[in-house]
Coordinates of C-alpha atoms and ligand atoms in Angstrom, one line a residue:
M196 CA 11.1 -69.0 -59.1
T197 CA 14.6 -70.4 -58.7
I198 CA 17.1 -67.5 -58.7
T199 CA 19.6 -68.6 -61.3
E200 CA 21.7 -65.4 -61.5
T201 CA 21.4 -62.2 -59.6
K202 CA 22.3 -59.1 -61.6
W203 CA 23.3 -55.9 -59.7
W204 CA 20.5 -54.0 -61.5
Q205 CA 17.9 -56.4 -60.1
T206 CA 18.5 -55.2 -56.6
A207 CA 19.3 -51.6 -57.6
V208 CA 17.2 -48.4 -57.1
L209 CA 17.9 -45.9 -59.8
Y210 CA 17.5 -42.1 -59.7
Q211 CA 16.9 -40.0 -62.8
I212 CA 18.6 -36.7 -63.1
Y213 CA 17.5 -34.1 -65.7
P214 CA 20.9 -32.2 -65.6
R215 CA 19.5 -28.9 -66.8
G216 CA 17.4 -28.6 -63.7
F217 CA 19.2 -30.5 -61.0
Q218 CA 22.0 -28.2 -59.5
D219 CA 23.8 -25.2 -61.0
S220 CA 27.4 -24.8 -59.8
N221 CA 28.5 -21.7 -61.7
G222 CA 25.6 -19.3 -61.5
D223 CA 24.6 -19.3 -65.1
G224 CA 21.1 -20.6 -64.1
I225 CA 21.6 -24.0 -65.8
G226 CA 22.3 -27.2 -64.0
D227 CA 25.7 -28.9 -64.7
L228 CA 27.9 -31.8 -64.0
Q229 CA 29.8 -30.2 -61.1
G230 CA 26.4 -29.4 -59.6
I231 CA 25.6 -33.1 -59.7
I232 CA 28.9 -34.0 -58.2
S233 CA 28.2 -31.6 -55.3
R234 CA 24.9 -33.5 -54.6
L235 CA 26.2 -37.1 -54.7
D236 CA 26.4 -37.3 -50.9
Y237 CA 22.7 -36.4 -50.8
L238 CA 21.9 -39.2 -53.2
Q239 CA 24.0 -41.7 -51.2
T240 CA 22.0 -40.7 -48.1
L241 CA 18.8 -41.4 -50.0
G242 CA 20.3 -44.9 -50.7
I243 CA 20.1 -45.1 -54.5
T244 CA 22.7 -47.2 -56.3
G245 CA 22.4 -45.9 -59.9
I246 CA 21.8 -42.6 -61.7
W247 CA 20.0 -42.4 -65.1
L248 CA 21.6 -39.3 -66.5
S249 CA 19.5 -37.6 -69.2
P250 CA 21.7 -36.5 -72.1
V251 CA 24.7 -34.4 -71.4
Y252 CA 26.3 -34.5 -74.9
K253 CA 26.8 -31.5 -77.2
S254 CA 23.4 -30.3 -78.3
P255 CA 21.7 -27.1 -79.6
N256 CA 18.9 -28.0 -77.1
D257 CA 16.0 -27.9 -79.4
D258 CA 14.7 -30.8 -77.4
N259 CA 16.9 -30.1 -74.3
G260 CA 19.7 -32.5 -75.2
Y261 CA 17.6 -35.2 -76.9
D262 CA 19.0 -33.7 -80.2
I263 CA 22.7 -34.6 -80.1
S264 CA 25.3 -32.9 -82.3
D265 CA 28.3 -34.8 -80.8
Y266 CA 27.9 -38.0 -78.9
Q267 CA 31.5 -38.0 -77.7
D268 CA 31.7 -34.5 -76.2
I269 CA 29.9 -32.8 -73.3
M270 CA 27.4 -29.9 -73.8
D271 CA 29.3 -26.6 -73.0
E272 CA 26.6 -25.5 -70.5
F273 CA 27.0 -28.8 -68.6
G274 CA 30.8 -28.7 -68.4
T275 CA 33.7 -30.8 -69.8
M276 CA 34.6 -34.4 -70.4
A277 CA 36.9 -34.0 -67.4
D278 CA 33.8 -33.1 -65.3
M279 CA 32.1 -36.2 -66.7
E280 CA 35.0 -38.4 -65.8
E281 CA 35.1 -36.9 -62.3
L282 CA 31.4 -37.6 -61.9
L283 CA 32.0 -41.3 -62.8
V284 CA 34.8 -41.5 -60.3
E285 CA 33.0 -39.7 -57.5
A286 CA 29.8 -41.7 -58.1
E287 CA 31.7 -45.0 -58.0
K288 CA 33.3 -44.0 -54.7
R289 CA 29.7 -43.9 -53.3
G290 CA 28.6 -47.2 -54.9
I291 CA 26.6 -45.3 -57.5
K292 CA 26.7 -46.3 -61.2
I293 CA 26.0 -43.8 -64.0
I294 CA 23.6 -45.0 -66.7
M295 CA 23.9 -42.8 -69.8
D296 CA 21.0 -41.8 -72.1
L297 CA 21.5 -43.3 -75.5
V298 CA 19.6 -41.3 -78.2
V299 CA 20.2 -43.0 -81.5
N300 CA 16.9 -43.0 -83.2
H301 CA 17.9 -39.5 -84.4
T302 CA 20.6 -36.9 -84.1
S303 CA 20.5 -33.1 -84.1
D304 CA 20.4 -31.5 -87.5
E305 CA 23.6 -29.8 -86.3
H306 CA 25.4 -33.2 -86.1
A307 CA 28.4 -33.5 -88.6
W308 CA 26.7 -36.4 -90.2
F309 CA 23.6 -34.4 -91.1
I310 CA 25.5 -31.4 -92.1
E311 CA 27.4 -33.6 -94.6
A312 CA 24.2 -35.4 -95.7
K313 CA 22.5 -32.1 -96.6
K314 CA 25.3 -31.3 -99.0
G315 CA 23.8 -33.4 -101.7
K316 CA 22.2 -36.7 -102.8
D317 CA 25.6 -38.2 -103.6
N318 CA 27.2 -37.3 -100.3
D319 CA 28.7 -40.3 -98.4
Y320 CA 26.5 -39.5 -95.4
R321 CA 23.3 -39.0 -97.4
D322 CA 21.8 -42.3 -96.4
Y323 CA 22.7 -42.0 -92.8
Y324 CA 19.3 -40.4 -92.8
I325 CA 15.9 -41.1 -94.4
W326 CA 15.3 -39.0 -97.5
R327 CA 12.3 -39.3 -99.9
D328 CA 11.1 -37.5 -103.0
P329 CA 7.9 -35.6 -102.8
V330 CA 4.7 -37.5 -103.8
D331 CA 2.3 -35.4 -105.9
S332 CA 4.4 -32.4 -104.9
D333 CA 3.7 -33.1 -101.2
V334 CA 5.0 -35.0 -98.2
P335 CA 5.8 -38.7 -99.0
N336 CA 3.2 -40.1 -96.7
S337 CA 1.1 -39.3 -93.6
L338 CA 3.7 -40.1 -90.9
G339 CA 3.3 -37.5 -88.2
S340 CA 5.8 -36.0 -85.7
A341 CA 5.3 -36.6 -81.9
F342 CA 5.7 -32.8 -81.7
S343 CA 2.8 -31.9 -83.9
G344 CA 2.5 -31.8 -87.7
T345 CA 4.1 -33.9 -90.4
A346 CA 7.2 -36.0 -89.8
W347 CA 8.7 -34.9 -93.1
A348 CA 10.7 -31.7 -93.5
F349 CA 11.4 -30.3 -97.0
D350 CA 15.1 -29.7 -98.0
E351 CA 15.0 -27.0 -100.7
A352 CA 18.6 -27.7 -101.9
S353 CA 17.9 -31.3 -102.9
G354 CA 14.1 -31.1 -103.4
Q355 CA 13.7 -34.0 -101.1
Y356 CA 12.1 -34.5 -97.7
Y357 CA 13.8 -36.0 -94.6
L358 CA 12.1 -37.9 -91.8
H359 CA 11.9 -36.6 -88.3
L360 CA 9.5 -38.4 -85.9
F361 CA 10.3 -35.7 -83.3
S362 CA 11.3 -32.1 -84.0
K363 CA 12.5 -30.8 -87.5
K364 CA 15.9 -30.5 -85.8
Q365 CA 15.9 -34.2 -84.9
P366 CA 16.4 -36.1 -88.2
D367 CA 15.8 -39.8 -87.9
L368 CA 18.9 -42.0 -88.5
N369 CA 18.6 -44.8 -91.1
W370 CA 19.3 -48.0 -89.2
E371 CA 19.1 -50.1 -92.3
N372 CA 22.5 -48.5 -93.2
E373 CA 25.2 -50.8 -91.6
K374 CA 27.6 -47.8 -91.4
V375 CA 25.1 -46.0 -89.1
R376 CA 24.9 -49.0 -86.8
Q377 CA 28.7 -49.4 -86.7
E378 CA 29.1 -45.7 -85.9
V379 CA 26.6 -46.1 -83.0
Y380 CA 28.3 -49.2 -81.7
D381 CA 31.7 -47.5 -81.8
M382 CA 30.3 -44.6 -79.8
M383 CA 28.7 -46.9 -77.3
N384 CA 32.0 -48.7 -76.7
F385 CA 33.7 -45.3 -76.2
W386 CA 31.3 -44.7 -73.3
L387 CA 31.4 -48.3 -72.0
D388 CA 35.2 -48.1 -71.9
K389 CA 34.9 -45.1 -69.6
G390 CA 33.2 -47.3 -67.0
I391 CA 29.6 -46.3 -67.3
G392 CA 27.0 -48.5 -65.7
G393 CA 24.9 -48.9 -68.8
F394 CA 22.4 -47.2 -71.1
R395 CA 18.8 -46.0 -71.0
M396 CA 17.8 -46.2 -74.7
D397 CA 15.6 -43.4 -76.0
V398 CA 12.7 -44.6 -78.1
I399 CA 14.7 -47.7 -79.0
D400 CA 11.5 -49.4 -80.3
L401 CA 11.6 -47.0 -83.3
I402 CA 15.0 -48.0 -84.8
G403 CA 13.4 -50.8 -86.8
K404 CA 11.0 -48.4 -88.6
I405 CA 9.9 -49.0 -92.2
P406 CA 8.9 -45.4 -93.2
D407 CA 7.5 -46.4 -96.7
E408 CA 5.0 -48.8 -94.9
E409 CA 4.4 -46.2 -92.2
I410 CA 5.8 -48.7 -89.6
T411 CA 7.5 -46.9 -86.7
G412 CA 7.5 -49.0 -83.5
N413 CA 8.4 -52.7 -83.3
G414 CA 9.6 -52.9 -86.9
P415 CA 10.6 -56.3 -88.3
K416 CA 14.4 -55.8 -87.8
L417 CA 14.2 -54.3 -84.4
H418 CA 15.3 -57.3 -82.4
E419 CA 17.9 -58.2 -85.0
Y420 CA 19.5 -54.8 -84.5
L421 CA 19.3 -55.2 -80.7
K422 CA 21.0 -58.6 -80.8
E423 CA 23.8 -57.1 -83.0
M424 CA 24.1 -54.2 -80.6
H425 CA 24.3 -56.6 -77.6
T426 CA 27.0 -58.7 -79.2
T427 CA 29.1 -55.7 -80.4
T428 CA 28.9 -53.5 -77.3
F429 CA 27.3 -53.9 -73.9
G430 CA 26.9 -57.7 -74.0
Q431 CA 30.7 -58.3 -74.2
E432 CA 32.1 -60.4 -71.4
K433 CA 34.2 -57.5 -70.1
Y434 CA 31.2 -55.4 -69.2
D435 CA 28.6 -55.9 -66.4
V436 CA 26.2 -53.2 -67.3
M437 CA 22.4 -52.7 -67.5
T438 CA 20.3 -51.5 -70.4
V439 CA 16.7 -50.2 -70.2
G440 CA 14.8 -49.5 -73.4
E441 CA 12.2 -46.9 -73.7
T442 CA 9.4 -48.8 -75.5
W443 CA 6.1 -46.9 -75.5
G444 CA 4.1 -49.6 -77.2
A445 CA 5.4 -52.7 -75.3
T446 CA 3.0 -55.4 -74.1
P447 CA 4.2 -58.1 -71.7
E448 CA 4.7 -60.4 -74.7
I449 CA 6.9 -57.8 -76.5
A450 CA 8.7 -56.9 -73.3
K451 CA 9.7 -60.5 -72.9
L452 CA 11.3 -60.3 -76.4
Y453 CA 13.4 -57.4 -75.1
S454 CA 14.2 -58.6 -71.6
N455 CA 14.3 -62.4 -71.5
P456 CA 17.9 -63.0 -70.6
A457 CA 18.1 -66.0 -73.0
R458 CA 17.5 -63.6 -75.9
N459 CA 20.6 -61.5 -75.3
E460 CA 19.0 -58.1 -75.9
L461 CA 18.2 -55.7 -73.0
S462 CA 17.9 -55.9 -69.2
M463 CA 14.5 -54.4 -69.0
V464 CA 12.2 -51.8 -70.7
F465 CA 10.1 -48.8 -69.7
Q466 CA 6.6 -49.6 -70.8
F467 CA 3.9 -47.0 -70.3
E468 CA 0.6 -48.9 -70.2
H469 CA -0.2 -47.6 -66.7
S470 CA 0.8 -44.1 -67.7
G471 CA -1.8 -44.0 -70.4
L472 CA -4.8 -44.9 -68.2
D473 CA -5.9 -41.3 -67.8
E474 CA -5.9 -40.7 -71.5
V475 CA -8.9 -41.2 -73.8
P476 CA -8.1 -44.4 -75.8
G477 CA -7.0 -43.7 -79.4
K478 CA -6.6 -40.0 -78.8
S479 CA -3.6 -37.9 -77.7
K480 CA -1.8 -37.6 -74.3
W481 CA -3.6 -34.3 -73.9
D482 CA -7.2 -35.7 -74.1
L483 CA -7.9 -36.9 -70.5
Q484 CA -10.3 -39.1 -68.7
P485 CA -10.4 -39.8 -65.0
L486 CA -8.0 -42.6 -63.8
K487 CA -9.8 -45.8 -62.7
V488 CA -7.8 -47.4 -59.9
S489 CA -9.4 -50.7 -60.8
A490 CA -7.8 -50.4 -64.2
L491 CA -4.5 -49.5 -62.7
K492 CA -4.6 -52.6 -60.5
K493 CA -5.3 -54.8 -63.4
V494 CA -2.4 -53.4 -65.4
F495 CA 0.1 -53.6 -62.6
A496 CA -1.0 -57.2 -61.7
K497 CA -0.7 -58.2 -65.4
W498 CA 2.9 -56.9 -65.6
Q499 CA 3.9 -58.3 -62.2
N500 CA 2.6 -61.8 -63.2
E501 CA 3.2 -62.1 -66.9
L502 CA 6.7 -60.7 -67.0
G503 CA 8.0 -62.0 -63.7
H504 CA 9.8 -65.2 -64.9
E505 CA 10.9 -64.3 -68.4
G506 CA 12.0 -60.7 -68.1
W507 CA 12.3 -57.9 -65.7
N508 CA 10.0 -55.0 -64.8
S509 CA 11.0 -51.4 -64.4
L510 CA 8.8 -49.5 -61.9
F511 CA 8.2 -45.8 -62.2
W512 CA 5.6 -43.0 -61.8
N513 CA 7.7 -40.1 -63.1
N514 CA 10.3 -39.1 -65.6
H515 CA 11.3 -35.9 -67.5
D516 CA 8.4 -36.4 -70.0
L517 CA 5.6 -37.0 -67.4
P518 CA 3.7 -34.7 -65.1
R519 CA 4.5 -35.1 -61.4
I520 CA 2.6 -38.0 -59.9
V521 CA 1.4 -36.4 -56.7
S522 CA -0.3 -33.8 -58.8
R523 CA -1.5 -36.2 -61.5
W524 CA -2.8 -39.1 -59.4
G525 CA -2.3 -38.2 -55.8
N526 CA -3.6 -35.1 -54.0
D527 CA -1.1 -32.2 -54.1
K528 CA -3.3 -30.1 -51.8
E529 CA -4.4 -31.2 -48.4
Y530 CA -3.0 -34.7 -48.8
R531 CA 0.2 -33.9 -50.7
E532 CA 2.7 -35.6 -48.3
K533 CA 0.4 -38.5 -47.4
S534 CA -0.5 -39.3 -51.0
A535 CA 3.1 -39.0 -52.1
K536 CA 4.2 -41.5 -49.5
M537 CA 1.3 -43.8 -50.4
L538 CA 2.3 -43.7 -54.1
A539 CA 5.9 -44.5 -53.1
I540 CA 5.0 -47.4 -50.9
L541 CA 2.6 -48.9 -53.5
L542 CA 5.3 -48.7 -56.2
H543 CA 8.5 -49.7 -54.3
M544 CA 7.0 -52.9 -52.8
L545 CA 6.4 -54.3 -56.3
K546 CA 8.8 -56.7 -58.1
G547 CA 11.2 -55.0 -60.5
T548 CA 13.8 -52.1 -60.5
P549 CA 12.4 -48.9 -59.2
Y550 CA 13.2 -45.5 -60.7
I551 CA 12.9 -42.2 -58.7
Y552 CA 12.8 -39.0 -60.7
Q553 CA 14.5 -36.0 -59.3
G554 CA 12.1 -34.2 -56.8
E555 CA 9.7 -37.2 -56.6
E556 CA 11.4 -38.2 -53.3
I557 CA 10.4 -34.9 -51.7
G558 CA 6.9 -34.7 -53.2
M559 CA 7.5 -32.0 -55.7
T560 CA 4.3 -30.9 -57.6
N561 CA 3.4 -29.7 -61.1
T562 CA 4.0 -26.0 -61.8
P563 CA 1.1 -24.4 -63.6
V564 CA 1.7 -21.6 -66.1
S565 CA -0.7 -18.8 -67.2
D566 CA 0.8 -17.9 -70.5
V567 CA 2.6 -19.7 -73.4
S568 CA 5.6 -17.4 -72.9
E569 CA 6.4 -19.3 -69.7
I570 CA 6.7 -22.6 -71.5
D571 CA 10.1 -24.0 -72.6
D572 CA 9.2 -27.5 -73.9
I573 CA 9.0 -27.7 -77.7
E574 CA 6.3 -30.4 -77.5
S575 CA 4.0 -28.0 -75.5
I576 CA 4.8 -25.0 -77.7
N577 CA 4.1 -26.9 -80.9
L578 CA 0.9 -28.2 -79.4
Y579 CA -0.2 -24.7 -78.4
E580 CA 0.3 -23.4 -81.9
E581 CA -1.3 -26.4 -83.5
R582 CA -4.5 -26.3 -81.3
L583 CA -4.8 -22.5 -81.5
A584 CA -4.9 -22.9 -85.3
L585 CA -7.6 -25.6 -84.8
G586 CA -9.8 -23.2 -82.8
Y587 CA -9.1 -24.3 -79.2
T588 CA -9.1 -21.4 -76.7
K589 CA -5.9 -20.5 -74.9
E590 CA -7.5 -21.5 -71.6
E591 CA -8.3 -25.0 -73.0
I592 CA -4.8 -25.5 -74.3
L593 CA -3.1 -24.2 -71.1
T594 CA -5.4 -26.5 -69.0
S595 CA -4.0 -29.5 -71.0
I596 CA -0.4 -28.3 -70.8
N597 CA -0.7 -27.6 -67.0
A598 CA -2.0 -31.2 -66.6
K599 CA 0.4 -33.1 -68.9
G600 CA 3.1 -30.7 -70.2
R601 CA 6.7 -31.9 -69.7
D602 CA 7.9 -28.7 -68.1
N603 CA 6.0 -29.8 -65.0
A604 CA 8.8 -32.3 -64.4
R605 CA 11.6 -30.0 -65.5
T606 CA 11.4 -27.0 -63.1
P607 CA 14.5 -26.8 -61.0
M608 CA 15.1 -29.2 -58.1
Q609 CA 14.0 -27.6 -54.8
W610 CA 17.0 -27.8 -52.4
D611 CA 16.1 -25.3 -49.7
A612 CA 14.1 -22.1 -49.0
S613 CA 16.8 -19.7 -50.2
D614 CA 16.5 -17.8 -53.5
N615 CA 15.7 -20.1 -56.4
A616 CA 15.4 -23.0 -54.0
G617 CA 19.2 -23.2 -53.8
F618 CA 19.3 -24.4 -57.4
T619 CA 21.2 -21.4 -58.7
T620 CA 22.6 -18.1 -57.6
G621 CA 21.8 -16.8 -61.1
T622 CA 18.5 -16.6 -63.1
P623 CA 17.1 -20.1 -63.4
W624 CA 16.7 -21.3 -67.0
L625 CA 13.0 -22.2 -66.2
H626 CA 10.8 -20.8 -63.4
V627 CA 11.1 -22.4 -60.0
N628 CA 7.8 -23.6 -58.4
P629 CA 6.8 -20.9 -55.9
N630 CA 6.1 -23.7 -53.4
Y631 CA 9.8 -24.3 -52.9
K632 CA 9.7 -22.5 -49.6
E633 CA 7.6 -25.3 -48.1
I634 CA 8.7 -28.2 -50.4
N635 CA 12.5 -28.7 -50.5
V636 CA 15.2 -31.1 -49.6
A637 CA 16.4 -29.3 -46.5
E638 CA 12.9 -29.3 -45.0
N639 CA 12.5 -33.0 -45.8
L640 CA 15.9 -34.0 -44.3
A641 CA 14.9 -32.2 -41.1
D642 CA 11.6 -34.1 -40.7
E643 CA 11.9 -37.8 -39.8
H644 CA 8.4 -38.3 -41.2
S645 CA 9.0 -36.6 -44.5
V646 CA 8.4 -38.0 -48.0
F647 CA 12.2 -38.3 -48.3
H648 CA 12.5 -40.5 -45.3
T649 CA 9.7 -42.7 -46.7
Y650 CA 11.7 -43.2 -49.9
Q651 CA 14.9 -43.8 -47.9
K652 CA 13.1 -46.5 -45.8
L653 CA 11.7 -48.2 -48.8
I654 CA 15.1 -48.4 -50.4
Q655 CA 16.5 -49.8 -47.2
L656 CA 13.7 -52.4 -47.1
R657 CA 14.6 -53.5 -50.6
K658 CA 18.2 -53.8 -49.7
E659 CA 17.6 -55.8 -46.5
N660 CA 14.8 -58.2 -47.7
P661 CA 15.2 -60.5 -50.7
L662 CA 11.4 -60.9 -50.6
V663 CA 11.0 -57.4 -52.1
V664 CA 13.3 -58.3 -55.0
W665 CA 12.3 -61.9 -55.7
G666 CA 9.0 -62.5 -54.0
D667 CA 5.9 -63.5 -55.9
F668 CA 3.1 -61.0 -56.4
E669 CA -0.6 -61.7 -55.5
L670 CA -3.3 -59.0 -56.0
L671 CA -6.0 -59.0 -53.3
D672 CA -9.7 -58.6 -54.2
T673 CA -10.7 -55.3 -52.5
V674 CA -13.0 -52.4 -53.2
D675 CA -12.0 -50.5 -56.3
E676 CA -10.0 -47.7 -54.6
V677 CA -8.1 -50.0 -52.3
F678 CA -5.0 -51.4 -54.0
A679 CA -3.7 -54.2 -51.9
Y680 CA -1.3 -57.0 -52.7
K681 CA 1.0 -59.6 -51.2
R682 CA 4.6 -60.5 -51.8
L683 CA 5.6 -64.0 -50.9
Y684 CA 9.0 -65.5 -50.6
E685 CA 10.4 -68.6 -48.9
G686 CA 7.4 -68.8 -46.5
K687 CA 7.4 -65.1 -45.7
E688 CA 4.3 -63.0 -46.6
W689 CA 4.2 -59.2 -46.7
L690 CA 0.8 -57.5 -47.1
V691 CA 0.8 -54.1 -48.9
V692 CA -2.3 -52.0 -48.3
T693 CA -3.1 -48.6 -49.9
N694 CA -6.1 -46.4 -50.2
F695 CA -5.7 -44.8 -53.6
S696 CA -8.4 -42.1 -53.0
N697 CA -9.5 -39.0 -51.1
E698 CA -12.2 -40.9 -49.3
E699 CA -12.3 -43.5 -46.5
H700 CA -12.7 -47.1 -47.7
P701 CA -13.1 -50.4 -45.8
F702 CA -10.5 -53.1 -45.8
S703 CA -10.4 -56.5 -44.2
Y704 CA -8.0 -59.4 -44.5
D705 CA -8.2 -62.8 -42.8
G706 CA -4.6 -63.0 -41.6
N707 CA -2.5 -62.3 -38.5
Y708 CA -1.1 -58.9 -38.2
G709 CA 2.7 -59.3 -37.6
T710 CA 5.5 -56.7 -37.8
I711 CA 4.7 -53.3 -39.4
L712 CA 7.4 -52.5 -41.9
I713 CA 6.4 -49.1 -43.1
E714 CA 3.3 -46.8 -42.9
N715 CA 2.2 -43.3 -43.7
E716 CA 0.1 -43.0 -40.5
S717 CA -0.3 -45.2 -37.5
T718 CA -2.0 -48.5 -38.4
P719 CA -4.3 -50.5 -36.0
Q720 CA -2.7 -53.7 -34.8
S721 CA -5.4 -55.7 -36.7
L722 CA -6.4 -56.5 -40.2
T723 CA -10.1 -57.1 -39.6
D724 CA -12.6 -54.5 -40.9
I725 CA -10.3 -51.5 -40.7
P726 CA -11.5 -48.2 -42.2
L727 CA -8.6 -46.9 -44.4
S728 CA -8.3 -43.2 -44.2
P729 CA -7.7 -41.2 -47.4
W730 CA -4.3 -42.1 -49.0
Q731 CA -3.5 -44.4 -46.0
A732 CA -0.8 -47.0 -46.8
F733 CA 1.1 -49.6 -44.8
V734 CA 3.1 -52.8 -45.2
V735 CA 2.9 -55.5 -42.6
E736 CA 4.6 -58.9 -42.4
L737 CA 1.9 -61.5 -41.8
K738 CA 2.3 -64.0 -38.9
K739 CA 1.6 -67.7 -39.4
Ligands
TEU266 O1 10.5 -39.6 -75.5 C1 9.9 -40.4 -76.4 C2 8.5 -40.0 -76.6 O2 7.8 -40.5 -77.3 C3 8.0 -38.9 -75.8 O3 8.5 -37.7 -76.4 C4 6.5 -38.8 -75.7 O4 6.0 -38.9 -77.0 C5 6.1 -37.5 -75.2 O5 7.1 -37.0 -74.4 C6 4.9 -37.8 -74.3 O6 4.7 -36.6 -73.6 C7 11.9 -39.6 -75.6 C8 12.5 -38.7 -74.6 O7 12.2 -39.2 -73.3 C9 11.9 -37.3 -74.8 O8 12.3 -36.4 -73.8 C10 12.4 -36.8 -76.2 O9 11.7 -35.6 -76.4 C11 12.0 -37.9 -77.3 O10 12.3 -39.2 -76.9 C12 12.9 -37.6 -78.5 O11 14.2 -37.9 -78.2
CA267 CA1 25.6 -24.0 -64.6

């Protein structure tokens, strides 16, 4: 591929911060902006060059900030706009851009627009949202909420329903209303003018919804709206920013529509095809099946090859909605560190922009709970109530929540072995994983062979070798559990070999072993008939 134009976000490595759980600075048990500022040197040491900051705007926290009541002010618990501006300045000093979370499929029901809209059918803001009359004295149609139950909430005062694809307190905005779009664009320019590095766009595939036809994702006007947004906001000449859309249903074809530079829409998308592979097809995220590594290899190879030249891949295992990868698909018991390193090597040698979720870089694990009272996340709480009513046992439901619940990713960052893992001097808003005494940043920094130093090395390899950013991808034909591929660029060939299992598996490659670039255990100086130990991983440059 001839490299026409290099964008900074094509060589970047981004780090996602869930502010509530990253670092508390004032002892109230809740992470905040000053806490993030105090940890920027750590992030600079890791080597990341961008932070995706989950929402910090004013919010009643029904969905922990993804229910926004004022897009242009900071949540009291997180600090002030002055703190936000200080974060932008301090991050910039360290070569780190701040990517804000844009949540415009819906607002909070405590947003001024919705408070107005609820005043009556003739209110100027009424059709900022999606209202429908009852049908046969019932909900307008069978649209469901991602957080259990119907997507329609009844408003007594007006006798109408309003749409909420998430919680009742997250009414969907009506994107067909041009005034709504203009309000959103004005807000985006407010943030762009503050010097942010771009936006992560929450469920952006939903803004083209046609509720009356029960169309939610990939609606007919979706790309029209994105082109209008591009022209009116981040696509303006004066900005050099990145955008990443959260698009759950994207296929490579659809992803090209979003991220082909010629289309003037987004830089890239988060697609979740790999993330659904341990779920029973056609059922919910809670209904699990064992992951087949052979299926994972096919999905990654498809995205590496089909998107490569007309779009751009995002690369991730984790985020604030997903369970921690070392517990989900690695081995968080006897092979925790080794499997965490293997997962990092496998992902970070691929083509695309990698995203590291807070704590992933030190191999943090899921945090099981034994009672619903320990759960914070509305999605899990609603599921618990829904399935209890359907006759599931508490044990069955907690097993599902312990495997896939979003709190697994949201327990406080584990900084050191002091109380509350150094996250807060107060009472943490959510329990800290008891394993923080063994798994924490301080312990990782002190160990040159830690998970942290593997991530640091991977980021350095990407920075120093154009092959990692631009090289072509070639999947090798190996036994199922061995995921091996090559990256090729201007005559150079790197071979990435990983054993994605608890068992030993054979590997052999007809090539000349050259320089070892990274490994999670010492690798024989040969590629012929080598037995790969459980979770073994290495990257070697092949000699001609
Ligand atoms: O998530 C979109 C979304 O669909 C997820 O909620 C997903 O359905 C679920 O989490 C799978 O476990 C985005 C945000 O990332 C999420 O945190 C918000 O709750 C949601 O949108 C609403 O804003
Ligand atoms: Ca705080």
